[in-house]
PDB file of C-alpha atoms in Angstrom:
ATOM      1  CA  MET A   1       8.336 -12.495  -8.862  1.00 92.00           C
ATOM      2  CA  GLU A   2       9.500  -8.918  -8.665  1.00 96.00           C
ATOM      3  CA  HIS A   3      10.244  -6.779  -5.604  1.00 98.00           C
ATOM      4  CA  LEU A   4       9.633  -3.018  -5.790  1.00 98.00           C
ATOM      5  CA  ASP A   5      10.258  -0.255  -3.243  1.00 98.00           C
ATOM      6  CA  PHE A   6       8.737   3.231  -3.258  1.00 98.00           C
ATOM      7  CA  GLN A   7       8.643   6.188  -0.867  1.00 98.00           C
ATOM      8  CA  PHE A   8       5.995   8.886  -0.534  1.00 98.00           C
ATOM      9  CA  THR A   9       5.253  11.738   1.872  1.00 97.00           C
ATOM     10  CA  GLY A  10       3.078  10.949   4.888  1.00 96.00           C
ATOM     11  CA  GLY A  11       1.918  12.665   8.052  1.00 96.00           C
ATOM     12  CA  ALA A  12       2.287  11.605  11.668  1.00 96.00           C
ATOM     13  CA  PRO A  13       2.934   7.894  12.251  1.00 96.00           C
ATOM     14  CA  ALA A  14      -0.021   5.510  12.061  1.00 94.00           C
ATOM     15  CA  GLY A  15      -1.318   4.616  15.510  1.00 92.00           C
ATOM     16  CA  ARG A  16      -1.359   0.862  15.030  1.00 95.00           C
ATOM     17  CA  ARG A  17      -1.137  -1.948  12.493  1.00 96.00           C
ATOM     18  CA  ALA A  18      -3.766  -2.688   9.859  1.00 96.00           C
ATOM     19  CA  TYR A  19      -4.383  -5.463   7.339  1.00 94.00           C
ATOM     20  CA  ALA A  20      -6.592  -5.831   4.267  1.00 95.00           C
ATOM     21  CA  GLY A  21      -7.051  -8.414   1.533  1.00 91.00           C
ATOM     22  CA  VAL A  22      -5.728 -11.872   0.819  1.00 86.00           C
ATOM     23  CA  VAL A  23      -3.083 -13.167  -1.566  1.00 80.00           C
ATOM     24  CA  GLY A  24      -4.965 -15.081  -4.251  1.00 76.00           C
ATOM     25  CA  SER A  25      -5.581 -14.958  -7.959  1.00 70.00           C
ATOM     26  CA  GLY A  26      -6.339 -11.369  -8.957  1.00 74.00           C
ATOM     27  CA  ASP A  27      -6.029 -10.056  -5.411  1.00 88.00           C
ATOM     28  CA  LEU A  28      -3.432  -8.772  -2.966  1.00 94.00           C
ATOM     29  CA  GLU A  29      -2.852  -8.180   0.725  1.00 96.00           C
ATOM     30  CA  VAL A  30      -1.799  -4.936   2.362  1.00 97.00           C
ATOM     31  CA  LEU A  31       0.061  -4.963   5.676  1.00 97.00           C
ATOM     32  CA  LEU A  32       0.386  -1.501   7.234  1.00 97.00           C
ATOM     33  CA  THR A  33       2.566  -0.728  10.270  1.00 97.00           C
ATOM     34  CA  PRO A  34       3.478   2.623  11.852  1.00 97.00           C
ATOM     35  CA  GLY A  35       6.399   4.303  10.085  1.00 96.00           C
ATOM     36  CA  ASN A  36       8.756   7.234  10.532  1.00 96.00           C
ATOM     37  CA  ALA A  37       7.086  10.652  10.641  1.00 97.00           C
ATOM     38  CA  GLY A  38       6.692  12.159   7.198  1.00 97.00           C
ATOM     39  CA  HIS A  39       7.370   8.965   5.242  1.00 98.00           C
ATOM     40  CA  ILE A  40       5.315   6.248   3.588  1.00 98.00           C
ATOM     41  CA  ASP A  41       7.609   3.362   2.661  1.00 99.00           C
ATOM     42  CA  VAL A  42       6.033   0.815   0.323  1.00 98.00           C
ATOM     43  CA  ALA A  43       7.540  -2.618  -0.370  1.00 98.00           C
ATOM     44  CA  ILE A  44       5.796  -4.681  -3.055  1.00 98.00           C
ATOM     45  CA  THR A  45       6.259  -8.307  -4.006  1.00 96.00           C
ATOM     46  CA  THR A  46       4.330  -9.021  -7.194  1.00 95.00           C
ATOM     47  CA  SER A  47       3.817 -11.964  -9.512  1.00 92.00           C
ATOM     48  CA  VAL A  48       3.700  -9.577 -12.497  1.00 92.00           C
ATOM     49  CA  ASN A  49       7.132  -8.419 -13.694  1.00 94.00           C
ATOM     50  CA  GLY A  50       7.903  -5.157 -15.498  1.00 95.00           C
ATOM     51  CA  MET A  51       5.135  -3.013 -14.018  1.00 95.00           C
ATOM     52  CA  SER A  52       7.192  -0.622 -11.870  1.00 96.00           C
ATOM     53  CA  ALA A  53       5.976   2.519 -13.682  1.00 96.00           C
ATOM     54  CA  THR A  54       2.349   1.402 -13.324  1.00 96.00           C
ATOM     55  CA  TRP A  55       2.797   0.775  -9.593  1.00 96.00           C
ATOM     56  CA  GLN A  56       4.509   4.175  -9.176  1.00 97.00           C
ATOM     57  CA  ALA A  57       1.652   5.985 -10.936  1.00 97.00           C
ATOM     58  CA  GLN A  58      -1.089   4.113  -9.062  1.00 96.00           C
ATOM     59  CA  LEU A  59       0.481   4.661  -5.652  1.00 98.00           C
ATOM     60  CA  ALA A  60       1.101   8.357  -6.402  1.00 98.00           C
ATOM     61  CA  ARG A  61      -2.624   8.742  -7.190  1.00 96.00           C
ATOM     62  CA  VAL A  62      -3.684   6.916  -4.022  1.00 96.00           C
ATOM     63  CA  PHE A  63      -1.323   8.734  -1.645  1.00 97.00           C
ATOM     64  CA  GLY A  64      -1.984  12.083  -3.342  1.00 95.00           C
ATOM     65  CA  SER A  65      -5.771  11.831  -2.989  1.00 91.00           C
ATOM     66  CA  HIS A  66      -5.853  12.722   0.733  1.00 90.00           C
ATOM     67  CA  ALA A  67      -3.655  12.767   3.838  1.00 92.00           C
ATOM     68  CA  TRP A  68      -2.073   9.446   4.789  1.00 96.00           C
ATOM     69  CA  PRO A  69      -0.252   8.646   8.029  1.00 97.00           C
ATOM     70  CA  ALA A  70       3.416   7.749   8.052  1.00 98.00           C
ATOM     71  CA  ALA A  71       3.587   4.003   7.541  1.00 98.00           C
ATOM     72  CA  LYS A  72       5.537   1.040   6.312  1.00 98.00           C
ATOM     73  CA  ILE A  73       3.293  -0.733   3.821  1.00 98.00           C
ATOM     74  CA  THR A  74       3.942  -4.223   2.537  1.00 98.00           C
ATOM     75  CA  ILE A  75       1.944  -5.335  -0.500  1.00 97.00           C
ATOM     76  CA  ASN A  76       1.906  -8.971  -1.587  1.00 96.00           C
ATOM     77  CA  ASP A  77       0.327  -9.002  -5.038  1.00 95.00           C
ATOM     78  CA  PHE A  78      -0.977 -11.831  -7.185  1.00 93.00           C
ATOM     79  CA  GLY A  79      -2.038  -9.914 -10.296  1.00 91.00           C
ATOM     80  CA  ALA A  80      -4.499  -7.422  -8.804  1.00 92.00           C
ATOM     81  CA  THR A  81      -5.949  -4.672 -10.991  1.00 91.00           C
ATOM     82  CA  PRO A  82      -5.337  -0.993 -10.108  1.00 92.00           C
ATOM     83  CA  ALA A  83      -8.885  -0.767  -8.718  1.00 93.00           C
ATOM     84  CA  VAL A  84      -8.193  -3.617  -6.296  1.00 94.00           C
ATOM     85  CA  VAL A  85      -4.888  -2.013  -5.277  1.00 95.00           C
ATOM     86  CA  ARG A  86      -6.696   1.205  -4.351  1.00 95.00           C
ATOM     87  CA  LEU A  87      -9.518  -0.684  -2.616  1.00 95.00           C
ATOM     88  CA  ARG A  88      -7.156  -2.679  -0.386  1.00 96.00           C
ATOM     89  CA  LEU A  89      -5.092   0.388   0.526  1.00 97.00           C
ATOM     90  CA  GLU A  90      -8.257   2.336   1.388  1.00 96.00           C
ATOM     91  CA  GLN A  91      -9.533  -0.623   3.453  1.00 95.00           C
ATOM     92  CA  ALA A  92      -6.291  -0.663   5.454  1.00 95.00           C
ATOM     93  CA  LEU A  93      -6.596   3.096   6.031  1.00 94.00           C
ATOM     94  CA  GLU A  94     -10.210   2.663   7.146  1.00 95.00           C
ATOM     95  CA  ALA A  95      -9.154  -0.091   9.568  1.00 94.00           C
ATOM     96  CA  LEU A  96      -6.753   2.409  11.171  1.00 90.00           C
ATOM     97  CA  ALA A  97      -9.573   4.928  11.617  1.00 87.00           C
ATOM     98  CA  GLN A  98     -11.726   2.362  13.424  1.00 86.00           C
ATOM     99  CA  SER A  99      -9.295   2.044  16.322  1.00 60.00           C
TER     100      SER A  99
END
């Protein structure tokens, strides 16, 4: 298991909590809580070691694609592909919009 931390630029704090996914083979869960204005703090626990650069690149693409609220995001990963990472993050963002 490896623990990774990243920080990105966000907007105003998220209005509430959101959740997407499940920890299981080839999947991950995303827990999103309101964060400090202007910051997206991401904490990842992953079963796949040595992939920090891949995570950094994937998250930069996701958070650079459109405006994200300030949030603290916890990702518990069990070998998800980059497509699943993006899907779960987008699902959590969509859950925020449905409030």
